[in-house]
Amino acid sequence: MKNIFLALIAILAFTACSSDDDSSNNIPTPDSINQTEWKHEESNRGYYIYFSVGNDMRISHPFYDVGSEEFHNEDIFGDFTYDKPNVTLNFYGQCSNSGFVFSSCNVTGTINGTTLTINDNGTDYTFENMYPNE
């Protein structure tokens, strides 16, 4: 009887701990995205968006170099506005070149918890906050 009682306590304790783990999926949408990093992976290559202080940002995306026949990451800079949960991204420079992740230098998205979703001409790109608890 004592073993059954201890087993029940262990099951209840394990269940209580596992329900705490489920709550980590319910991280609220941030009030600010300054100094955050977001990642999207596609074809085993990473795309990274870095929101800096103020409204500066950049995206680091894979670029295929025909000369070296290799991929390397290339940074495209820009600015952003964030009106929770909506984000507008405006990229400068080489954003219109072939190989850039989006079809336009200006895209919009929404943030829900730790997920940034950018819809570009009917394609959803999902970025995850790399450090959601910071």
Tab-separated table of C-alpha atoms in Angstrom:
chain	number	residue	atom	x	y	z
A	1	MET	CA	0.000	0.000	0.000
A	2	LYS	CA	2.861	2.355	0.836
A	3	ASN	CA	4.428	1.695	-2.596
A	4	ILE	CA	1.147	2.507	-4.350
A	5	PHE	CA	0.870	5.759	-2.373
A	6	LEU	CA	4.463	6.739	-3.295
A	7	ALA	CA	3.811	5.851	-6.936
A	8	LEU	CA	0.733	8.110	-6.963
A	9	ILE	CA	2.717	10.985	-5.470
A	10	ALA	CA	5.448	10.516	-8.093
A	11	ILE	CA	2.857	10.517	-10.909
A	12	LEU	CA	1.201	13.671	-9.573
A	13	ALA	CA	4.551	15.419	-9.199
A	14	PHE	CA	5.569	14.443	-12.744
A	15	THR	CA	2.219	15.597	-14.140
A	16	ALA	CA	2.514	18.928	-12.326
A	17	CYS	CA	6.005	19.482	-13.728
A	18	SER	CA	5.011	18.568	-17.264
A	19	SER	CA	2.105	21.032	-17.231
A	20	ASP	CA	4.611	23.782	-16.343
A	21	ASP	CA	6.573	22.829	-19.456
A	22	ASP	CA	3.453	23.277	-21.587
A	23	SER	CA	3.042	26.865	-20.370
A	24	SER	CA	6.357	27.839	-22.005
A	25	ASN	CA	4.559	27.576	-25.348
A	26	ASN	CA	2.290	30.414	-24.258
A	27	ILE	CA	4.884	33.192	-24.250
A	28	PRO	CA	3.103	36.507	-24.802
A	29	THR	CA	3.727	38.672	-27.832
A	30	PRO	CA	6.488	41.138	-26.910
A	31	ASP	CA	5.783	44.835	-26.425
A	32	SER	CA	9.152	45.625	-28.038
A	33	ILE	CA	11.305	43.689	-30.478
A	34	ASN	CA	14.413	45.844	-30.073
A	35	GLN	CA	17.584	43.799	-29.620
A	36	THR	CA	15.975	40.510	-30.653
A	37	GLU	CA	17.134	37.859	-33.145
A	38	TRP	CA	14.828	35.698	-35.262
A	39	LYS	CA	15.634	32.636	-37.385
A	40	HIS	CA	14.008	30.977	-40.396
A	41	GLU	CA	15.506	27.785	-41.784
A	42	GLU	CA	14.983	26.597	-45.340
A	43	SER	CA	16.895	23.943	-47.277
A	44	ASN	CA	19.327	23.583	-44.335
A	45	ARG	CA	20.257	27.259	-44.570
A	46	GLY	CA	19.465	29.898	-41.990
A	47	TYR	CA	17.964	33.338	-42.476
A	48	TYR	CA	18.425	35.660	-39.491
A	49	ILE	CA	16.686	38.950	-38.727
A	50	TYR	CA	18.310	41.190	-36.101
A	51	PHE	CA	16.223	44.056	-34.702
A	52	SER	CA	18.589	46.607	-33.190
A	53	VAL	CA	18.125	49.638	-30.963
A	54	GLY	CA	15.814	52.289	-32.388
A	55	ASN	CA	14.439	51.142	-35.713
A	56	ASP	CA	17.586	49.696	-37.336
A	57	MET	CA	17.598	46.093	-38.489
A	58	ARG	CA	19.345	43.678	-40.817
A	59	ILE	CA	18.768	40.306	-42.326
A	60	SER	CA	21.537	37.793	-42.860
A	61	HIS	CA	20.598	35.463	-45.695
A	62	PRO	CA	22.346	32.727	-47.708
A	63	PHE	CA	23.732	33.890	-51.033
A	64	TYR	CA	25.131	31.573	-53.673
A	65	ASP	CA	28.433	32.828	-55.034
A	66	VAL	CA	28.752	31.525	-58.593
A	67	GLY	CA	32.508	32.199	-58.639
A	68	SER	CA	33.291	30.081	-55.605
A	69	GLU	CA	30.307	27.771	-56.116
A	70	GLU	CA	29.489	28.085	-52.406
A	71	PHE	CA	26.884	29.678	-50.186
A	72	HIS	CA	27.823	32.416	-47.765
A	73	ASN	CA	25.659	34.716	-45.666
A	74	GLU	CA	25.109	38.249	-46.857
A	75	ASP	CA	23.739	41.093	-44.717
A	76	ILE	CA	21.082	43.474	-45.981
A	77	PHE	CA	20.338	46.456	-43.746
A	78	GLY	CA	17.130	48.363	-43.267
A	79	ASP	CA	14.698	49.764	-40.774
A	80	PHE	CA	11.502	48.567	-39.176
A	81	THR	CA	8.395	49.749	-37.420
A	82	TYR	CA	6.602	47.670	-34.818
A	83	ASP	CA	3.026	48.333	-33.771
A	84	LYS	CA	2.276	45.215	-31.737
A	85	PRO	CA	1.672	42.707	-33.313
A	86	ASN	CA	2.400	44.222	-36.771
A	87	VAL	CA	5.892	44.658	-38.212
A	88	THR	CA	6.940	46.532	-41.350
A	89	LEU	CA	10.437	45.830	-42.743
A	90	ASN	CA	12.161	48.147	-45.241
A	91	PHE	CA	15.456	46.837	-46.629
A	92	TYR	CA	18.153	48.888	-48.404
A	93	GLY	CA	20.896	48.020	-50.835
A	94	GLN	CA	21.019	44.632	-52.535
A	95	CYS	CA	17.509	43.572	-51.524
A	96	SER	CA	16.303	43.543	-55.129
A	97	ASN	CA	19.059	41.155	-56.282
A	98	SER	CA	18.293	37.572	-57.178
A	99	GLY	CA	18.769	35.342	-54.157
A	100	PHE	CA	17.224	37.704	-51.598
A	101	VAL	CA	14.716	35.841	-49.444
A	102	PHE	CA	11.772	38.167	-50.179
A	103	SER	CA	10.453	39.343	-53.551
A	104	SER	CA	10.382	42.966	-52.395
A	105	CYS	CA	12.489	45.333	-50.320
A	106	ASN	CA	9.393	46.175	-48.254
A	107	VAL	CA	7.437	43.444	-46.450
A	108	THR	CA	5.035	43.218	-43.541
A	109	GLY	CA	4.424	40.591	-40.908
A	110	THR	CA	2.875	39.814	-37.569
A	111	ILE	CA	4.291	38.527	-34.303
A	112	ASN	CA	2.452	36.010	-32.170
A	113	GLY	CA	4.389	35.022	-29.061
A	114	THR	CA	7.799	33.861	-30.287
A	115	THR	CA	6.810	33.586	-33.962
A	116	LEU	CA	7.225	36.253	-36.638
A	117	THR	CA	5.277	35.431	-39.811
A	118	ILE	CA	6.009	37.410	-42.955
A	119	ASN	CA	3.687	36.912	-45.926
A	120	ASP	CA	5.413	37.669	-49.208
A	121	ASN	CA	3.265	37.223	-52.326
A	122	GLY	CA	1.290	34.351	-50.817
A	123	THR	CA	4.263	32.600	-49.198
A	124	ASP	CA	4.535	32.583	-45.405
A	125	TYR	CA	8.025	32.805	-43.929
A	126	THR	CA	8.059	31.838	-40.251
A	127	PHE	CA	10.864	33.161	-38.057
A	128	GLU	CA	11.307	32.037	-34.445
A	129	ASN	CA	12.693	34.264	-31.719
A	130	MET	CA	16.090	32.750	-30.940
A	131	TYR	CA	16.204	34.007	-27.326
A	132	PRO	CA	12.580	34.475	-26.209
A	133	ASN	CA	13.301	34.673	-22.474
A	134	GLU	CA	15.830	37.495	-22.632
